[in-house]
PDB file of C-alpha atoms in Angstrom:
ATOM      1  CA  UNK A   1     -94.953-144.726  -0.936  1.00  0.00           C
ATOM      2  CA  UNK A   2     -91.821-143.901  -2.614  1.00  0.00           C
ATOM      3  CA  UNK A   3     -92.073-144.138  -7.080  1.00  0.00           C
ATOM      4  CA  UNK A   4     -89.552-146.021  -8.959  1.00  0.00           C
ATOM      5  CA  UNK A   5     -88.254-144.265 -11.473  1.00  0.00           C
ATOM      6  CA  UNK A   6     -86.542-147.191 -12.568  1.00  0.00           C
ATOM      7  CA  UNK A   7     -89.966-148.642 -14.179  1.00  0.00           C
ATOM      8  CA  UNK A   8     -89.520-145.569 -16.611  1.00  0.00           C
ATOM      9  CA  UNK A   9     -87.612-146.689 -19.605  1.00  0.00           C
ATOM     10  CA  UNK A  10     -87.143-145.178 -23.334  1.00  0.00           C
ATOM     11  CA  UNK A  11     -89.302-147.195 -24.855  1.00  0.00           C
ATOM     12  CA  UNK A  12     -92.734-146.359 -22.326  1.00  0.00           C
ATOM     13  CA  UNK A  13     -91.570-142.777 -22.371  1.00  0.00           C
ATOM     14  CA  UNK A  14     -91.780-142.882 -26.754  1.00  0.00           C
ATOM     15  CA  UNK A  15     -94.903-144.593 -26.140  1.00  0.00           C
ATOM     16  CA  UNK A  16     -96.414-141.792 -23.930  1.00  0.00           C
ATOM     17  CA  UNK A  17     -95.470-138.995 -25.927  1.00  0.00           C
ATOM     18  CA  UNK A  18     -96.448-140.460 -29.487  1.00  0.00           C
ATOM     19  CA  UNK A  19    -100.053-141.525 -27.410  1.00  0.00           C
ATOM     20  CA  UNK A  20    -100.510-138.055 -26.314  1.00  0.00           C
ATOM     21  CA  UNK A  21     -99.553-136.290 -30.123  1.00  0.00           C
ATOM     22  CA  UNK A  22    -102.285-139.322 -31.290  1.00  0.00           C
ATOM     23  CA  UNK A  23    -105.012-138.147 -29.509  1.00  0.00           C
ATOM     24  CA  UNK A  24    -104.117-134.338 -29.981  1.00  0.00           C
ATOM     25  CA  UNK A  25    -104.416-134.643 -33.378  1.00  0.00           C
ATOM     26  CA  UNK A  26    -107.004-136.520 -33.812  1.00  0.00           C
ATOM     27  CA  UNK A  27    -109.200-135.416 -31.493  1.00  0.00           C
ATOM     28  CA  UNK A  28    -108.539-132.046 -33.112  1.00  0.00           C
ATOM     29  CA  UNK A  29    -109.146-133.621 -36.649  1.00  0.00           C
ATOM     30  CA  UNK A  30    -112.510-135.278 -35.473  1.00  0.00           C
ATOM     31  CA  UNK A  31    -113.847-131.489 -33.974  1.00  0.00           C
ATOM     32  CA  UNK A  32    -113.067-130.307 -37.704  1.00  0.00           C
ATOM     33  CA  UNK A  33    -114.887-133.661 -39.059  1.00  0.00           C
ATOM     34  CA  UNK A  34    -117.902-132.749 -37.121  1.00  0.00           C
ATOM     35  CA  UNK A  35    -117.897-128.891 -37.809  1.00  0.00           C
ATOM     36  CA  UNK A  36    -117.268-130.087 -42.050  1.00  0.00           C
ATOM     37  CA  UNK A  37    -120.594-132.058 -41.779  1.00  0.00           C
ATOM     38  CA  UNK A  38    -122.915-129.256 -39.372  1.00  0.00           C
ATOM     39  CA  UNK A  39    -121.693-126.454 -41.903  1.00  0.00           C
ATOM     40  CA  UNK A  40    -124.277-124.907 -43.419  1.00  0.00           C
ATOM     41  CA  UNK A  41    -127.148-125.194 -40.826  1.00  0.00           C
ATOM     42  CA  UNK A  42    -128.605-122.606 -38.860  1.00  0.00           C
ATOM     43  CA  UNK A  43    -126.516-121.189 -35.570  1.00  0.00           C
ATOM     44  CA  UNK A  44    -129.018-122.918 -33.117  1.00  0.00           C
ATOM     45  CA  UNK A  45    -129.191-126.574 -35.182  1.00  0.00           C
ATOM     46  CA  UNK A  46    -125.228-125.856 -35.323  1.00  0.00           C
ATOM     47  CA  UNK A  47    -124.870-126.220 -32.010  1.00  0.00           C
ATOM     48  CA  UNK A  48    -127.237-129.285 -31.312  1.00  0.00           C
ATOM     49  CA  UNK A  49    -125.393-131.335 -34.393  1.00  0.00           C
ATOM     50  CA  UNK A  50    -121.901-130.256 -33.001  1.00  0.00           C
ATOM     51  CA  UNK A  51    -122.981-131.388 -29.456  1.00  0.00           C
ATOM     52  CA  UNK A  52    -124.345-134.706 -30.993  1.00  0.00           C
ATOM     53  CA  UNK A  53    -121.225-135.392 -32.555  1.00  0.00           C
ATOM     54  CA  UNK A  54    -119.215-134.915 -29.615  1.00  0.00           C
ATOM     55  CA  UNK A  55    -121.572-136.961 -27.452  1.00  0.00           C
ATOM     56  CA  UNK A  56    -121.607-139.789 -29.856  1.00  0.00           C
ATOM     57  CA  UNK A  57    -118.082-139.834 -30.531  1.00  0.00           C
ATOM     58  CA  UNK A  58    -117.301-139.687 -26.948  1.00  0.00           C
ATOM     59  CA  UNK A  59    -118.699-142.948 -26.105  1.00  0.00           C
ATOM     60  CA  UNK A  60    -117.508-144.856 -29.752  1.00  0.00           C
ATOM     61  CA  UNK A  61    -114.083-144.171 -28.111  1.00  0.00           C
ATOM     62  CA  UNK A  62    -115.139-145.555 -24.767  1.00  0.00           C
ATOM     63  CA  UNK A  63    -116.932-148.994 -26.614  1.00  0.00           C
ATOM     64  CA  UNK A  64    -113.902-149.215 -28.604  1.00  0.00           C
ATOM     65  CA  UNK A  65    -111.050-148.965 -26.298  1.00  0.00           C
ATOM     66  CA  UNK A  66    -113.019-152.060 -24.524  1.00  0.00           C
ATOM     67  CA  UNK A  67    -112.444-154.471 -27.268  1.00  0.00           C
ATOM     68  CA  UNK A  68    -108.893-152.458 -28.980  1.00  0.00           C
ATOM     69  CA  UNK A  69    -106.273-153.841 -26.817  1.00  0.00           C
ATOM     70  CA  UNK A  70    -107.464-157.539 -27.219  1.00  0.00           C
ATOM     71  CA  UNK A  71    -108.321-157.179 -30.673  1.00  0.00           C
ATOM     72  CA  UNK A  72    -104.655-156.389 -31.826  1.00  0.00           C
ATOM     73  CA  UNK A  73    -103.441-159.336 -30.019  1.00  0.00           C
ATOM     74  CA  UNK A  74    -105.039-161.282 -32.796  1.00  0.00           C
ATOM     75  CA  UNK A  75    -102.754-162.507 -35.394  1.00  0.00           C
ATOM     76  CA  UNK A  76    -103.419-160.545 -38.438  1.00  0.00           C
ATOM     77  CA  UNK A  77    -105.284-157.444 -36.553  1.00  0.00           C
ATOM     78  CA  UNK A  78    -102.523-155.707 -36.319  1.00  0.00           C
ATOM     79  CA  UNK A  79    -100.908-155.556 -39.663  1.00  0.00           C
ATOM     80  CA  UNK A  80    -104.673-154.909 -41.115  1.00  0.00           C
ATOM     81  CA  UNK A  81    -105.150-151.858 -37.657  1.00  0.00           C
ATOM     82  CA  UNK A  82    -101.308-150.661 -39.443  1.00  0.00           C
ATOM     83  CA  UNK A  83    -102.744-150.487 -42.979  1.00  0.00           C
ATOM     84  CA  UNK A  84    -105.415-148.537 -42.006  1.00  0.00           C
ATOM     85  CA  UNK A  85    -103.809-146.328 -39.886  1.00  0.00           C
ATOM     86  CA  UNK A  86    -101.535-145.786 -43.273  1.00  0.00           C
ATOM     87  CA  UNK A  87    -104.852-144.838 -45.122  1.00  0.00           C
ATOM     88  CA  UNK A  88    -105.938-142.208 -41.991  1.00  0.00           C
ATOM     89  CA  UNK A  89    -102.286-140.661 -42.609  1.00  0.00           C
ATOM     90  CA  UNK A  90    -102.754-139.798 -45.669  1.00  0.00           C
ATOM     91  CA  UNK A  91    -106.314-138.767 -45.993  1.00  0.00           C
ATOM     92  CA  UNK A  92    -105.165-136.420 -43.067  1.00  0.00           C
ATOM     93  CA  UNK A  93    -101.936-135.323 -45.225  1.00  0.00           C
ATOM     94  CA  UNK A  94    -104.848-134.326 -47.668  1.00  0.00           C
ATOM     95  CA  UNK A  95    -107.035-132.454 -45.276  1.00  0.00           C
ATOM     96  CA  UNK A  96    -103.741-130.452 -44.032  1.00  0.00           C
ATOM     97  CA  UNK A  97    -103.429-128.818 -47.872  1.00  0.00           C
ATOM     98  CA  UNK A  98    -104.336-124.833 -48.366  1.00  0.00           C
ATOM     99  CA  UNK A  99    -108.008-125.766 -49.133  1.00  0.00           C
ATOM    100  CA  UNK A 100    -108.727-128.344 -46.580  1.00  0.00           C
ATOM    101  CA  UNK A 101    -107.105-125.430 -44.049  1.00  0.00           C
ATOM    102  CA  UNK A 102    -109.562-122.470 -44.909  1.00  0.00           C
ATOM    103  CA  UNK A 103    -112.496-124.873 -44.531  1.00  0.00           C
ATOM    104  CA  UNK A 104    -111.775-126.266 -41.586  1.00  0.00           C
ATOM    105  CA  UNK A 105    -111.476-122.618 -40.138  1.00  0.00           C
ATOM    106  CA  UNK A 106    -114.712-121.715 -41.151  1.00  0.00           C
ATOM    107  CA  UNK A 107    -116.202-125.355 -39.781  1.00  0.00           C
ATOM    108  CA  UNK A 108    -114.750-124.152 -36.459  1.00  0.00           C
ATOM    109  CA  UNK A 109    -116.165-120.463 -36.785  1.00  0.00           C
ATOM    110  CA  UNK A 110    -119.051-121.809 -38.196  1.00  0.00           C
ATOM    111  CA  UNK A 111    -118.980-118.219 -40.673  1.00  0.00           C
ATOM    112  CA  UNK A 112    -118.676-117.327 -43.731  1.00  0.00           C
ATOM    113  CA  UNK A 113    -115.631-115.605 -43.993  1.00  0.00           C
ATOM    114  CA  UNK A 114    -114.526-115.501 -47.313  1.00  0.00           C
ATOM    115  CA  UNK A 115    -117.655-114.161 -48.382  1.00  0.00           C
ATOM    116  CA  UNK A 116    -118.317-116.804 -50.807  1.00  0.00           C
ATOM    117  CA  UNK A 117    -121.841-117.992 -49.964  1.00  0.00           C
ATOM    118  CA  UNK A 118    -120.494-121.295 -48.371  1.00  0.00           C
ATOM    119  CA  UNK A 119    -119.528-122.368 -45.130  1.00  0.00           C
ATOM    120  CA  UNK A 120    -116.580-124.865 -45.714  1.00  0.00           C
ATOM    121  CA  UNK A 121    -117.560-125.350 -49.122  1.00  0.00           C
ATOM    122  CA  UNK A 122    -120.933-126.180 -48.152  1.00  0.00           C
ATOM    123  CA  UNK A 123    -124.685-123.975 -49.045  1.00  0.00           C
ATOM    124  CA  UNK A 124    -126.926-123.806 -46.201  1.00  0.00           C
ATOM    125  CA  UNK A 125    -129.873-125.988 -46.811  1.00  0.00           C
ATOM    126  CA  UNK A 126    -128.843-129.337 -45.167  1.00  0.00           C
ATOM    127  CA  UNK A 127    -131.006-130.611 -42.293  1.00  0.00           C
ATOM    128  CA  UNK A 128    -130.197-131.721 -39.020  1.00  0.00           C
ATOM    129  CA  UNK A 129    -130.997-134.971 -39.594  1.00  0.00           C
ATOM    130  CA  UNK A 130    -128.852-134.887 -42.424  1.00  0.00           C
ATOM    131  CA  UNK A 131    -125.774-133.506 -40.412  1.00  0.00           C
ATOM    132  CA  UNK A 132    -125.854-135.855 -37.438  1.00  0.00           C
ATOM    133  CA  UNK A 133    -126.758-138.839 -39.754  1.00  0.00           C
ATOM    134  CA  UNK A 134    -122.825-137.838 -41.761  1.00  0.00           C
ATOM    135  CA  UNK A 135    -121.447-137.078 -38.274  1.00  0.00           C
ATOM    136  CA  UNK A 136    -122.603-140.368 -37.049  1.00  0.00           C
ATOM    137  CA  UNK A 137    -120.999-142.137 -39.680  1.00  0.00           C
ATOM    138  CA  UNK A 138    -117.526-139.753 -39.736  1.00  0.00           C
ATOM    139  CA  UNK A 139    -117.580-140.314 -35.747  1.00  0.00           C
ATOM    140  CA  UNK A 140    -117.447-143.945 -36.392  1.00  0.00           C
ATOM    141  CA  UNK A 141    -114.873-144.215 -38.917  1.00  0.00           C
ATOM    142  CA  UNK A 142    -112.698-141.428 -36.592  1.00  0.00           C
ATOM    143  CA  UNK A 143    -113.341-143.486 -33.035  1.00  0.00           C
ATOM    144  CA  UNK A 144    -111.762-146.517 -34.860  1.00  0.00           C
ATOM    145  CA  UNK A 145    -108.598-144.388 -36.399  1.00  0.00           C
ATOM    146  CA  UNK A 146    -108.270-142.785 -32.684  1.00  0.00           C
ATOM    147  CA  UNK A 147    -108.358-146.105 -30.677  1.00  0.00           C
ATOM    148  CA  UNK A 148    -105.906-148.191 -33.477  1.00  0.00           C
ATOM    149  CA  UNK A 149    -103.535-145.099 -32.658  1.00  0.00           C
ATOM    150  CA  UNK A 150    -103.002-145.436 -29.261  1.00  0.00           C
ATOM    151  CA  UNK A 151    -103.523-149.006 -29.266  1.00  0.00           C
ATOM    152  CA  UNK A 152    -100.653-149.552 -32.026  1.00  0.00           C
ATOM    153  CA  UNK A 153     -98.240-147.096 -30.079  1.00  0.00           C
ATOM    154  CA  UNK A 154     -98.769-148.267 -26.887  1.00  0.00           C
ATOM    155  CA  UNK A 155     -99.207-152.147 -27.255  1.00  0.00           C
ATOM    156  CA  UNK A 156     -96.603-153.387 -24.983  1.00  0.00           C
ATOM    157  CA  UNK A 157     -96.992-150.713 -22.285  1.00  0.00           C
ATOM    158  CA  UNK A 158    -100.444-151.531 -20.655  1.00  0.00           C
ATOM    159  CA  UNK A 159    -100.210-148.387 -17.976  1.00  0.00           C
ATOM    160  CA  UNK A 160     -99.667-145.563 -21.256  1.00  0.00           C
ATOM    161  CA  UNK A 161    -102.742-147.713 -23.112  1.00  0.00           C
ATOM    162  CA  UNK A 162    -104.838-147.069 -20.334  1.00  0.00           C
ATOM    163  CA  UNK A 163    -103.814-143.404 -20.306  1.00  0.00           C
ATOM    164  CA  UNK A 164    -103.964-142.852 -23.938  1.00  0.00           C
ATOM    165  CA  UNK A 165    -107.199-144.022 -24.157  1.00  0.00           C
ATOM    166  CA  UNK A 166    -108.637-142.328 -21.468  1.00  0.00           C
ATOM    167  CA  UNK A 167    -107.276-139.163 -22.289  1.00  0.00           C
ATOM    168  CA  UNK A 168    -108.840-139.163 -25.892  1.00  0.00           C
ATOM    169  CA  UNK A 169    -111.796-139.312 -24.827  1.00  0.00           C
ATOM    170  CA  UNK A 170    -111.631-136.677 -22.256  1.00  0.00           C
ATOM    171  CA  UNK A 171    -110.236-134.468 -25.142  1.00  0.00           C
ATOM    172  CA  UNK A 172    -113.192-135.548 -27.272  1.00  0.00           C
ATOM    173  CA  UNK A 173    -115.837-134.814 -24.454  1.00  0.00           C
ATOM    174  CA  UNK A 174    -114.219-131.471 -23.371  1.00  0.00           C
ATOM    175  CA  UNK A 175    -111.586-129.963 -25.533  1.00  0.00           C
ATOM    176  CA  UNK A 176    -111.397-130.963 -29.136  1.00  0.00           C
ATOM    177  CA  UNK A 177    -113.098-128.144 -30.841  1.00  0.00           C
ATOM    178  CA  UNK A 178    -110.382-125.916 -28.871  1.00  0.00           C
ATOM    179  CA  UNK A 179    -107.302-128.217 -29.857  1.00  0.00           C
ATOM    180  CA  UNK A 180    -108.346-127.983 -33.229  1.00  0.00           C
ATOM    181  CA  UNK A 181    -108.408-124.053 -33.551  1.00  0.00           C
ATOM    182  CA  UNK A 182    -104.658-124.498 -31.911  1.00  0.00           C
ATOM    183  CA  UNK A 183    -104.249-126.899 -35.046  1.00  0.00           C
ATOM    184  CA  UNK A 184    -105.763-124.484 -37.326  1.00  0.00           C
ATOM    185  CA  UNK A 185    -103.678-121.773 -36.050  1.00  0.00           C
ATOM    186  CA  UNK A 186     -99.916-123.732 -35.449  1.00  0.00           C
ATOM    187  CA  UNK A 187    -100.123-126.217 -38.787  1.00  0.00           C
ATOM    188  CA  UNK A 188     -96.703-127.718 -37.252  1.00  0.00           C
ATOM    189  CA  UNK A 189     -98.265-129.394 -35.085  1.00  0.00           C
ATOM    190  CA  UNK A 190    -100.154-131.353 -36.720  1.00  0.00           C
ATOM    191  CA  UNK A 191     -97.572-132.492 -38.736  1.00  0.00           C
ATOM    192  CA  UNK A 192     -95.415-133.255 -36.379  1.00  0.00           C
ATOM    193  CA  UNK A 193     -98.843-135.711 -35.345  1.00  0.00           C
ATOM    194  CA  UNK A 194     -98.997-136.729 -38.978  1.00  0.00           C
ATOM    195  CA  UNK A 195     -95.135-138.240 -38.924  1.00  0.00           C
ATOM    196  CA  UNK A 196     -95.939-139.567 -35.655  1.00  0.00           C
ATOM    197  CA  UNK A 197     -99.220-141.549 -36.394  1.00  0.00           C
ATOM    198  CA  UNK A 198     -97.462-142.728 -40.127  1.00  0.00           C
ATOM    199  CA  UNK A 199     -94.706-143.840 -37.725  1.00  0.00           C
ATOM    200  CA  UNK A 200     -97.040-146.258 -35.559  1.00  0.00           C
ATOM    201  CA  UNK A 201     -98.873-147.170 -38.674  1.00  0.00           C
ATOM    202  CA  UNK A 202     -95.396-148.267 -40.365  1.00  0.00           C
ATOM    203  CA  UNK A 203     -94.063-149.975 -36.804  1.00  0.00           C
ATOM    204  CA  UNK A 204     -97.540-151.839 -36.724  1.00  0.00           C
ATOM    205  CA  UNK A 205     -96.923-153.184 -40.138  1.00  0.00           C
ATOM    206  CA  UNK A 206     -94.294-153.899 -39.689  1.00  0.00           C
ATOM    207  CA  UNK A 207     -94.797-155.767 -36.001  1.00  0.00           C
ATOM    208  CA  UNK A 208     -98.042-157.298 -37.845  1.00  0.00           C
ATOM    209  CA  UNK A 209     -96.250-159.053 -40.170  1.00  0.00           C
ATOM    210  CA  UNK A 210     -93.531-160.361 -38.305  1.00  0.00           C
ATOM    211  CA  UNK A 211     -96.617-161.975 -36.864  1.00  0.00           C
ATOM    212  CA  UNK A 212     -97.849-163.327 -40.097  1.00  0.00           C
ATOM    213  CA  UNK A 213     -95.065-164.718 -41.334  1.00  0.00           C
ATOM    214  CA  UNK A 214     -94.163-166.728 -37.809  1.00  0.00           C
ATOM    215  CA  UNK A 215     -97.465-167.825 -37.647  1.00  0.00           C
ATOM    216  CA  UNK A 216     -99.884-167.465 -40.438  1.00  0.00           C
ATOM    217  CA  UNK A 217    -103.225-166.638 -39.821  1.00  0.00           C
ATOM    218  CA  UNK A 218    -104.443-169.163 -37.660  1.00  0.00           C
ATOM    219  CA  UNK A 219    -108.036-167.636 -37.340  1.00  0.00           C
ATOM    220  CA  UNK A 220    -108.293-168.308 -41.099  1.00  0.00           C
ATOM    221  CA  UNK A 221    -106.971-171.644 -40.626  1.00  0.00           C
ATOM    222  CA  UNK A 222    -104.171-170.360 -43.523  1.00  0.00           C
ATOM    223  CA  UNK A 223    -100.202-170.958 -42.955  1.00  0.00           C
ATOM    224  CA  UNK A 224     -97.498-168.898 -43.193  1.00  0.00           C
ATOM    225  CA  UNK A 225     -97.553-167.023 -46.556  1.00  0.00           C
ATOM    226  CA  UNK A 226     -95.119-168.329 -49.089  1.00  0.00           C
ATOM    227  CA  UNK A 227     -93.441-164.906 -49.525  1.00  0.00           C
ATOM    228  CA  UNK A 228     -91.960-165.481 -45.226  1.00  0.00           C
ATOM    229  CA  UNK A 229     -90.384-168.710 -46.652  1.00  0.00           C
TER     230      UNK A 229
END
């Protein structure tokens, strides 16, 4: 079976990439997430809350991508999946600054190492329950910002949805506390992902309310907003 290369045009090829610098990032920014909230435990209930978080986020981004492709063809979703993808670029413009940086290394070494009686900020003391219950909830809010990604940025290519999606969350299950030390380490990568993701964000706004203003928001039973006339 010969593969035509002809099917391979600009557009799915800027959807690929931007899909594979999406879940790069954020899988990277989710390992951090999870190390942020087990800081400050012991090495052993570390470990457990870590693997938790991984587990649970894992299979968020397998529920989600179930329901994220048909979701955004609602009218309305996809401006309102653009806005929030707005909001994750900038709280992740935020966690990129000096101090964000040093405590997401010591999240990932799970140490000490500026000697200042925290890990990340953080005074040992917490409990696991305590940990998984603010991983839980970060895991959630990430799974959704992960899935809206690669949704948004491969919408009208079906075959790089699929991928994207898949590959997140084999990043998530297997890789993402590596990818994030690489992300650590080489901070232009991640911005490079930060101007991609507030790239999709802006396209889905602006996509979303194309939508809007042809057709209103007929799930609301509300017409086309007076600003599109």
């Amino acid at each position: 079976m010969v593969f035509d290369f002809s099917l391979i045009s600009p557009e799915l090829l800027q959807a690929f990439f931007a899909v594979v610098a999406i879940d790069l990032v954020l899988a990277g920014d989710n390992a951090v997430v999870i190390g942020l909230a087990a800081a400050g435990l012991e090495k052993q209930q570390r470990a457990k809350a870590i693997l938790i978080g991984i587990i649970f986020a894992t299979v968020l981004r397998i529920a989600f991508a179930l329901v994220a492709a048909e979701l955004l063809l609602i009218i309305g979703l996809l401006f309102a999946g653009g806005v929030l993808l707005l909001w994750v670029a900038w709280k992740m413009w935020r966690e990129l600054r000096e101090e964000a940086q040093h405590n997401a290394e010591e999240a990932l070494a799970g140490a000490d190492l500026n000697a200042d009686g925290t890990v990340a900020g953080q005074k040992s003391g917490k409990t696991l329950r305590q940990a998984v219950t603010q991983i839980i909830i970060a895991d959630v809010s990430m799974s959704i910002d992960n899935v809206l990604g690669v949704a948004g940025a491969a919408r009208e290519h079906p075959v790089v949805l699929v991928f994207g999606l898949a590959l997140s969350i084999l990043l998530m299950g297997i890789a993402s506390t590596f990818i994030a030390k690489v992300l650590t380490r080489h901070r232009w990568i991640a911005f490079a992902g930060l101007a991609i993701i507030l790239y999709v964000a802006l396209h889905m706004i602006w996509e979303g309310g194309h939508e809007l203003c042809a057709d209103g928001l007929p799930l609301l039973g509300l017409d086309t907003p007076s600003a599109c006339r």
